[in-house]
Amino acid sequence: MAVFVALGAFLMTLAGGWTAQRVTDRRHLVLGLAGGLMLGVVGLDLLPEALKAAGREIHGVPAALLLFVAGFLLAHLVERLLAHRQAAHGAEETNGRTPEVGLTAAAAMVGHSAMDGVAIGAAFQVDGGMGVAVALAVIAHDFADGFNTYTLTSLYGNARRRALAMLFADAVAPVVGAASTSFVTIPEHVLGGYLGLFGGALLYLAAAEILPEAHHEHPARSTLLCTIAGVGFIWLVVGLAG
């Protein structure tokens, strides 16, 4: 089931890359909705399940919350390291664009997508309702992943063939990640910790990357409404699943 659902992420990633080549002025609405879905699944489903599954406390704080914060900081660290590398290469190159930087950023997106697939499989090991909710968030933000993977690769001077290759790798990654969980049953406390870690990283992507990008050029009320609609939709899914 997890692999089947992950195929939705595969298709959505490809759709994001296709849209990157034919983007219209409605991109901000799509990103606003994706940000709302991600925020909803973290706050309304992922974190509560992580707290319940992880159970134990470390120095008076639930282990899932510590890993949630760690996931947020880890995503922030990776983003900062990539930004630092881009700045360093930009200083060395006269045109400010080095193909290797675009490939490095795209490779990070591929790795992230593989972990998305693991999160889908892990969530289905908890229960089907949570698996569907996590899959919806992953599928929604994989559109943005596909969009950004193609854009980052091509933006730094890589040929269209390379950009399409990275896009395809990013699309396949969540399917591979989800399939890997079919061979391993994750212990409940480990699963809770991982879901907390993934939740923190997902929240960072929503708050620091997706939503700011959605409002950057189009700070429209409609974008905010799409974000609220995304959160409301996840609330509906969680309520029906419960």
mmCIF file with all atom_site columns, N, CA and C in Angstrom, residues 141-191:
data_model
loop_
_atom_site.group_PDB
_atom_site.id
_atom_site.type_symbol
_atom_site.label_atom_id
_atom_site.label_alt_id
_atom_site.label_comp_id
_atom_site.label_asym_id
_atom_site.label_entity_id
_atom_site.label_seq_id
_atom_site.pdbx_PDB_ins_code
_atom_site.Cartn_x
_atom_site.Cartn_y
_atom_site.Cartn_z
_atom_site.occupancy
_atom_site.B_iso_or_equiv
_atom_site.pdbx_formal_charge
_atom_site.auth_seq_id
_atom_site.auth_comp_id
_atom_site.auth_asym_id
_atom_site.auth_atom_id
_atom_site.pdbx_PDB_model_num
ATOM 1   N N  . HIS A 1 141 ? 3.832  18.365 -1.318  1.00 0.00 ? 141 HIS A N  1
ATOM 2   C CA . HIS A 1 141 ? 5.073  19.128 -1.372  1.00 0.00 ? 141 HIS A CA 1
ATOM 3   C C  . HIS A 1 141 ? 6.067  18.562 -2.376  1.00 0.00 ? 141 HIS A C  1
ATOM 4   N N  . ASP A 1 142 ? 5.813  17.311 -2.879  1.00 0.00 ? 142 ASP A N  1
ATOM 5   C CA . ASP A 1 142 ? 6.666  16.785 -3.937  1.00 0.00 ? 142 ASP A CA 1
ATOM 6   C C  . ASP A 1 142 ? 6.432  17.518 -5.255  1.00 0.00 ? 142 ASP A C  1
ATOM 7   N N  . PHE A 1 143 ? 5.270  18.134 -5.413  1.00 0.00 ? 143 PHE A N  1
ATOM 8   C CA . PHE A 1 143 ? 5.081  19.007 -6.576  1.00 0.00 ? 143 PHE A CA 1
ATOM 9   C C  . PHE A 1 143 ? 6.111  20.135 -6.529  1.00 0.00 ? 143 PHE A C  1
ATOM 10  N N  . ALA A 1 144 ? 6.235  20.755 -5.344  1.00 0.00 ? 144 ALA A N  1
ATOM 11  C CA . ALA A 1 144 ? 7.220  21.824 -5.180  1.00 0.00 ? 144 ALA A CA 1
ATOM 12  C C  . ALA A 1 144 ? 8.634  21.277 -5.312  1.00 0.00 ? 144 ALA A C  1
ATOM 13  N N  . ASP A 1 145 ? 8.873  20.048 -4.805  1.00 0.00 ? 145 ASP A N  1
ATOM 14  C CA . ASP A 1 145 ? 10.201 19.435 -4.938  1.00 0.00 ? 145 ASP A CA 1
ATOM 15  C C  . ASP A 1 145 ? 10.573 19.256 -6.403  1.00 0.00 ? 145 ASP A C  1
ATOM 16  N N  . GLY A 1 146 ? 9.624  18.723 -7.185  1.00 0.00 ? 146 GLY A N  1
ATOM 17  C CA . GLY A 1 146 ? 9.897  18.529 -8.604  1.00 0.00 ? 146 GLY A CA 1
ATOM 18  C C  . GLY A 1 146 ? 10.142 19.849 -9.314  1.00 0.00 ? 146 GLY A C  1
ATOM 19  N N  . PHE A 1 147 ? 9.325  20.829 -8.954  1.00 0.00 ? 147 PHE A N  1
ATOM 20  C CA . PHE A 1 147 ? 9.480  22.169 -9.526  1.00 0.00 ? 147 PHE A CA 1
ATOM 21  C C  . PHE A 1 147 ? 10.879 22.717 -9.214  1.00 0.00 ? 147 PHE A C  1
ATOM 22  N N  . ASN A 1 148 ? 11.272 22.611 -7.940  1.00 0.00 ? 148 ASN A N  1
ATOM 23  C CA . ASN A 1 148 ? 12.550 23.182 -7.513  1.00 0.00 ? 148 ASN A CA 1
ATOM 24  C C  . ASN A 1 148 ? 13.748 22.382 -8.007  1.00 0.00 ? 148 ASN A C  1
ATOM 25  N N  . THR A 1 149 ? 13.599 21.055 -8.087  1.00 0.00 ? 149 THR A N  1
ATOM 26  C CA . THR A 1 149 ? 14.713 20.229 -8.574  1.00 0.00 ? 149 THR A CA 1
ATOM 27  C C  . THR A 1 149 ? 15.069 20.602 -10.008 1.00 0.00 ? 149 THR A C  1
ATOM 28  N N  . TYR A 1 150 ? 14.069 20.699 -10.852 1.00 0.00 ? 150 TYR A N  1
ATOM 29  C CA . TYR A 1 150 ? 14.324 21.077 -12.241 1.00 0.00 ? 150 TYR A CA 1
ATOM 30  C C  . TYR A 1 150 ? 14.870 22.497 -12.330 1.00 0.00 ? 150 TYR A C  1
ATOM 31  N N  . THR A 1 151 ? 14.258 23.407 -11.560 1.00 0.00 ? 151 THR A N  1
ATOM 32  C CA . THR A 1 151 ? 14.664 24.813 -11.616 1.00 0.00 ? 151 THR A CA 1
ATOM 33  C C  . THR A 1 151 ? 16.094 25.003 -11.134 1.00 0.00 ? 151 THR A C  1
ATOM 34  N N  . LEU A 1 152 ? 16.446 24.381 -9.994  1.00 0.00 ? 152 LEU A N  1
ATOM 35  C CA . LEU A 1 152 ? 17.795 24.528 -9.443  1.00 0.00 ? 152 LEU A CA 1
ATOM 36  C C  . LEU A 1 152 ? 18.846 23.979 -10.396 1.00 0.00 ? 152 LEU A C  1
ATOM 37  N N  . THR A 1 153 ? 18.568 22.805 -10.979 1.00 0.00 ? 153 THR A N  1
ATOM 38  C CA . THR A 1 153 ? 19.552 22.194 -11.879 1.00 0.00 ? 153 THR A CA 1
ATOM 39  C C  . THR A 1 153 ? 19.791 23.054 -13.109 1.00 0.00 ? 153 THR A C  1
ATOM 40  N N  . SER A 1 154 ? 18.717 23.532 -13.713 1.00 0.00 ? 154 SER A N  1
ATOM 41  C CA . SER A 1 154 ? 18.853 24.320 -14.935 1.00 0.00 ? 154 SER A CA 1
ATOM 42  C C  . SER A 1 154 ? 19.324 25.747 -14.661 1.00 0.00 ? 154 SER A C  1
ATOM 43  N N  . LEU A 1 155 ? 18.964 26.284 -13.489 1.00 0.00 ? 155 LEU A N  1
ATOM 44  C CA . LEU A 1 155 ? 19.324 27.659 -13.161 1.00 0.00 ? 155 LEU A CA 1
ATOM 45  C C  . LEU A 1 155 ? 20.836 27.868 -13.145 1.00 0.00 ? 155 LEU A C  1
ATOM 46  N N  . TYR A 1 156 ? 21.586 26.833 -12.720 1.00 0.00 ? 156 TYR A N  1
ATOM 47  C CA . TYR A 1 156 ? 23.029 26.961 -12.601 1.00 0.00 ? 156 TYR A CA 1
ATOM 48  C C  . TYR A 1 156 ? 23.778 26.511 -13.848 1.00 0.00 ? 156 TYR A C  1
ATOM 49  N N  . GLY A 1 157 ? 23.104 26.503 -14.963 1.00 0.00 ? 157 GLY A N  1
ATOM 50  C CA . GLY A 1 157 ? 23.793 26.288 -16.230 1.00 0.00 ? 157 GLY A CA 1
ATOM 51  C C  . GLY A 1 157 ? 23.890 24.853 -16.696 1.00 0.00 ? 157 GLY A C  1
ATOM 52  N N  . ASN A 1 158 ? 23.196 23.915 -16.036 1.00 0.00 ? 158 ASN A N  1
ATOM 53  C CA . ASN A 1 158 ? 23.216 22.527 -16.494 1.00 0.00 ? 158 ASN A CA 1
ATOM 54  C C  . ASN A 1 158 ? 22.297 22.362 -17.702 1.00 0.00 ? 158 ASN A C  1
ATOM 55  N N  . ALA A 1 159 ? 22.644 21.413 -18.559 1.00 0.00 ? 159 ALA A N  1
ATOM 56  C CA . ALA A 1 159 ? 21.846 21.155 -19.749 1.00 0.00 ? 159 ALA A CA 1
ATOM 57  C C  . ALA A 1 159 ? 20.477 20.606 -19.363 1.00 0.00 ? 159 ALA A C  1
ATOM 58  N N  . ARG A 1 160 ? 19.528 20.763 -20.258 1.00 0.00 ? 160 ARG A N  1
ATOM 59  C CA . ARG A 1 160 ? 18.170 20.286 -20.008 1.00 0.00 ? 160 ARG A CA 1
ATOM 60  C C  . ARG A 1 160 ? 18.163 18.787 -19.727 1.00 0.00 ? 160 ARG A C  1
ATOM 61  N N  . ARG A 1 161 ? 19.053 18.040 -20.394 1.00 0.00 ? 161 ARG A N  1
ATOM 62  C CA . ARG A 1 161 ? 19.130 16.597 -20.175 1.00 0.00 ? 161 ARG A CA 1
ATOM 63  C C  . ARG A 1 161 ? 19.475 16.276 -18.721 1.00 0.00 ? 161 ARG A C  1
ATOM 64  N N  . ARG A 1 162 ? 20.405 17.020 -18.137 1.00 0.00 ? 162 ARG A N  1
ATOM 65  C CA . ARG A 1 162 ? 20.766 16.814 -16.737 1.00 0.00 ? 162 ARG A CA 1
ATOM 66  C C  . ARG A 1 162 ? 19.618 17.184 -15.801 1.00 0.00 ? 162 ARG A C  1
ATOM 67  N N  . ALA A 1 163 ? 18.950 18.278 -16.123 1.00 0.00 ? 163 ALA A N  1
ATOM 68  C CA . ALA A 1 163 ? 17.827 18.710 -15.286 1.00 0.00 ? 163 ALA A CA 1
ATOM 69  C C  . ALA A 1 163 ? 16.722 17.654 -15.290 1.00 0.00 ? 163 ALA A C  1
ATOM 70  N N  . LEU A 1 164 ? 16.456 17.064 -16.450 1.00 0.00 ? 164 LEU A N  1
ATOM 71  C CA . LEU A 1 164 ? 15.433 16.029 -16.535 1.00 0.00 ? 164 LEU A CA 1
ATOM 72  C C  . LEU A 1 164 ? 15.873 14.761 -15.803 1.00 0.00 ? 164 LEU A C  1
ATOM 73  N N  . ALA A 1 165 ? 17.160 14.438 -15.859 1.00 0.00 ? 165 ALA A N  1
ATOM 74  C CA . ALA A 1 165 ? 17.673 13.259 -15.153 1.00 0.00 ? 165 ALA A CA 1
ATOM 75  C C  . ALA A 1 165 ? 17.520 13.425 -13.644 1.00 0.00 ? 165 ALA A C  1
ATOM 76  N N  . MET A 1 166 ? 17.842 14.606 -13.118 1.00 0.00 ? 166 MET A N  1
ATOM 77  C CA . MET A 1 166 ? 17.694 14.858 -11.690 1.00 0.00 ? 166 MET A CA 1
ATOM 78  C C  . MET A 1 166 ? 16.221 14.849 -11.296 1.00 0.00 ? 166 MET A C  1
ATOM 79  N N  . LEU A 1 167 ? 15.369 15.362 -12.174 1.00 0.00 ? 167 LEU A N  1
ATOM 80  C CA . LEU A 1 167 ? 13.931 15.349 -11.909 1.00 0.00 ? 167 LEU A CA 1
ATOM 81  C C  . LEU A 1 167 ? 13.420 13.908 -11.811 1.00 0.00 ? 167 LEU A C  1
ATOM 82  N N  . PHE A 1 168 ? 13.861 13.038 -12.717 1.00 0.00 ? 168 PHE A N  1
ATOM 83  C CA . PHE A 1 168 ? 13.426 11.651 -12.688 1.00 0.00 ? 168 PHE A CA 1
ATOM 84  C C  . PHE A 1 168 ? 13.935 10.947 -11.423 1.00 0.00 ? 168 PHE A C  1
ATOM 85  N N  . ALA A 1 169 ? 15.187 11.221 -11.048 1.00 0.00 ? 169 ALA A N  1
ATOM 86  C CA . ALA A 1 169 ? 15.730 10.630 -9.818  1.00 0.00 ? 169 ALA A CA 1
ATOM 87  C C  . ALA A 1 169 ? 14.927 11.077 -8.601  1.00 0.00 ? 169 ALA A C  1
ATOM 88  N N  . ASP A 1 170 ? 14.538 12.344 -8.584  1.00 0.00 ? 170 ASP A N  1
ATOM 89  C CA . ASP A 1 170 ? 13.747 12.877 -7.477  1.00 0.00 ? 170 ASP A CA 1
ATOM 90  C C  . ASP A 1 170 ? 12.363 12.228 -7.441  1.00 0.00 ? 170 ASP A C  1
ATOM 91  N N  . ALA A 1 171 ? 11.810 11.901 -8.603  1.00 0.00 ? 171 ALA A N  1
ATOM 92  C CA . ALA A 1 171 ? 10.488 11.272 -8.670  1.00 0.00 ? 171 ALA A CA 1
ATOM 93  C C  . ALA A 1 171 ? 10.536 9.819  -8.199  1.00 0.00 ? 171 ALA A C  1
ATOM 94  N N  . VAL A 1 172 ? 11.605 9.105  -8.544  1.00 0.00 ? 172 VAL A N  1
ATOM 95  C CA . VAL A 1 172 ? 11.731 7.687  -8.175  1.00 0.00 ? 172 VAL A CA 1
ATOM 96  C C  . VAL A 1 172 ? 12.049 7.524  -6.690  1.00 0.00 ? 172 VAL A C  1
ATOM 97  N N  . ALA A 1 173 ? 12.750 8.494  -6.101  1.00 0.00 ? 173 ALA A N  1
ATOM 98  C CA . ALA A 1 173 ? 13.262 8.370  -4.731  1.00 0.00 ? 173 ALA A CA 1
ATOM 99  C C  . ALA A 1 173 ? 12.194 8.009  -3.692  1.00 0.00 ? 173 ALA A C  1
ATOM 100 N N  . PRO A 1 174 ? 11.013 8.663  -3.660  1.00 0.00 ? 174 PRO A N  1
ATOM 101 C CA . PRO A 1 174 ? 10.036 8.287  -2.639  1.00 0.00 ? 174 PRO A CA 1
ATOM 102 C C  . PRO A 1 174 ? 9.497  6.869  -2.799  1.00 0.00 ? 174 PRO A C  1
ATOM 103 N N  . VAL A 1 175 ? 9.416  6.364  -4.033  1.00 0.00 ? 175 VAL A N  1
ATOM 104 C CA . VAL A 1 175 ? 8.968  4.992  -4.258  1.00 0.00 ? 175 VAL A CA 1
ATOM 105 C C  . VAL A 1 175 ? 9.982  4.014  -3.674  1.00 0.00 ? 175 VAL A C  1
ATOM 106 N N  . VAL A 1 176 ? 11.272 4.285  -3.912  1.00 0.00 ? 176 VAL A N  1
ATOM 107 C CA . VAL A 1 176 ? 12.334 3.443  -3.361  1.00 0.00 ? 176 VAL A CA 1
ATOM 108 C C  . VAL A 1 176 ? 12.320 3.494  -1.837  1.00 0.00 ? 176 VAL A C  1
ATOM 109 N N  . GLY A 1 177 ? 12.151 4.696  -1.285  1.00 0.00 ? 177 GLY A N  1
ATOM 110 C CA . GLY A 1 177 ? 12.105 4.842  0.167   1.00 0.00 ? 177 GLY A CA 1
ATOM 111 C C  . GLY A 1 177 ? 10.949 4.087  0.781   1.00 0.00 ? 177 GLY A C  1
ATOM 112 N N  . ALA A 1 178 ? 9.770  4.188  0.174   1.00 0.00 ? 178 ALA A N  1
ATOM 113 C CA . ALA A 1 178 ? 8.591  3.479  0.686   1.00 0.00 ? 178 ALA A CA 1
ATOM 114 C C  . ALA A 1 178 ? 8.776  1.968  0.575   1.00 0.00 ? 178 ALA A C  1
ATOM 115 N N  . ALA A 1 179 ? 9.358  1.510  -0.531  1.00 0.00 ? 179 ALA A N  1
ATOM 116 C CA . ALA A 1 179 ? 9.575  0.068  -0.725  1.00 0.00 ? 179 ALA A CA 1
ATOM 117 C C  . ALA A 1 179 ? 10.522 -0.499 0.329   1.00 0.00 ? 179 ALA A C  1
ATOM 118 N N  . SER A 1 180 ? 11.494 0.295  0.754   1.00 0.00 ? 180 SER A N  1
ATOM 119 C CA . SER A 1 180 ? 12.467 -0.190 1.744   1.00 0.00 ? 180 SER A CA 1
ATOM 120 C C  . SER A 1 180 ? 11.804 -0.549 3.066   1.00 0.00 ? 180 SER A C  1
ATOM 121 N N  . THR A 1 181 ? 10.686 0.094  3.391   1.00 0.00 ? 181 THR A N  1
ATOM 122 C CA . THR A 1 181 ? 10.013 -0.194 4.660   1.00 0.00 ? 181 THR A CA 1
ATOM 123 C C  . THR A 1 181 ? 9.198  -1.484 4.591   1.00 0.00 ? 181 THR A C  1
ATOM 124 N N  . SER A 1 182 ? 9.046  -2.053 3.385   1.00 0.00 ? 182 SER A N  1
ATOM 125 C CA . SER A 1 182 ? 8.316  -3.314 3.253   1.00 0.00 ? 182 SER A CA 1
ATOM 126 C C  . SER A 1 182 ? 9.125  -4.492 3.783   1.00 0.00 ? 182 SER A C  1
ATOM 127 N N  . PHE A 1 183 ? 10.443 -4.322 3.869   1.00 0.00 ? 183 PHE A N  1
ATOM 128 C CA . PHE A 1 183 ? 11.318 -5.403 4.297   1.00 0.00 ? 183 PHE A CA 1
ATOM 129 C C  . PHE A 1 183 ? 11.713 -5.297 5.760   1.00 0.00 ? 183 PHE A C  1
ATOM 130 N N  . VAL A 1 184 ? 11.372 -4.168 6.372   1.00 0.00 ? 184 VAL A N  1
ATOM 131 C CA . VAL A 1 184 ? 11.775 -3.941 7.765   1.00 0.00 ? 184 VAL A CA 1
ATOM 132 C C  . VAL A 1 184 ? 10.582 -3.411 8.546   1.00 0.00 ? 184 VAL A C  1
ATOM 133 N N  . THR A 1 185 ? 10.308 -4.030 9.697   1.00 0.00 ? 185 THR A N  1
ATOM 134 C CA . THR A 1 185 ? 9.294  -3.502 10.604  1.00 0.00 ? 185 THR A CA 1
ATOM 135 C C  . THR A 1 185 ? 10.001 -2.647 11.648  1.00 0.00 ? 185 THR A C  1
ATOM 136 N N  . ILE A 1 186 ? 9.671  -1.377 11.687  1.00 0.00 ? 186 ILE A N  1
ATOM 137 C CA . ILE A 1 186 ? 10.360 -0.439 12.566  1.00 0.00 ? 186 ILE A CA 1
ATOM 138 C C  . ILE A 1 186 ? 9.773  -0.528 13.970  1.00 0.00 ? 186 ILE A C  1
ATOM 139 N N  . PRO A 1 187 ? 10.610 -0.718 15.015  1.00 0.00 ? 187 PRO A N  1
ATOM 140 C CA . PRO A 1 187 ? 10.103 -0.725 16.397  1.00 0.00 ? 187 PRO A CA 1
ATOM 141 C C  . PRO A 1 187 ? 9.349  0.566  16.705  1.00 0.00 ? 187 PRO A C  1
ATOM 142 N N  . GLU A 1 188 ? 8.317  0.470  17.549  1.00 0.00 ? 188 GLU A N  1
ATOM 143 C CA . GLU A 1 188 ? 7.426  1.600  17.778  1.00 0.00 ? 188 GLU A CA 1
ATOM 144 C C  . GLU A 1 188 ? 8.162  2.835  18.301  1.00 0.00 ? 188 GLU A C  1
ATOM 145 N N  . HIS A 1 189 ? 9.090  2.649  19.255  1.00 0.00 ? 189 HIS A N  1
ATOM 146 C CA . HIS A 1 189 ? 9.773  3.823  19.813  1.00 0.00 ? 189 HIS A CA 1
ATOM 147 C C  . HIS A 1 189 ? 10.703 4.467  18.789  1.00 0.00 ? 189 HIS A C  1
ATOM 148 N N  . VAL A 1 190 ? 11.314 3.633  17.941  1.00 0.00 ? 190 VAL A N  1
ATOM 149 C CA . VAL A 1 190 ? 12.169 4.173  16.871  1.00 0.00 ? 190 VAL A CA 1
ATOM 150 C C  . VAL A 1 190 ? 11.309 4.910  15.848  1.00 0.00 ? 190 VAL A C  1
ATOM 151 N N  . LEU A 1 191 ? 10.168 4.303  15.538  1.00 0.00 ? 191 LEU A N  1
ATOM 152 C CA . LEU A 1 191 ? 9.237  4.922  14.600  1.00 0.00 ? 191 LEU A CA 1
ATOM 153 C C  . LEU A 1 191 ? 8.773  6.288  15.104  1.00 0.00 ? 191 LEU A C  1
#
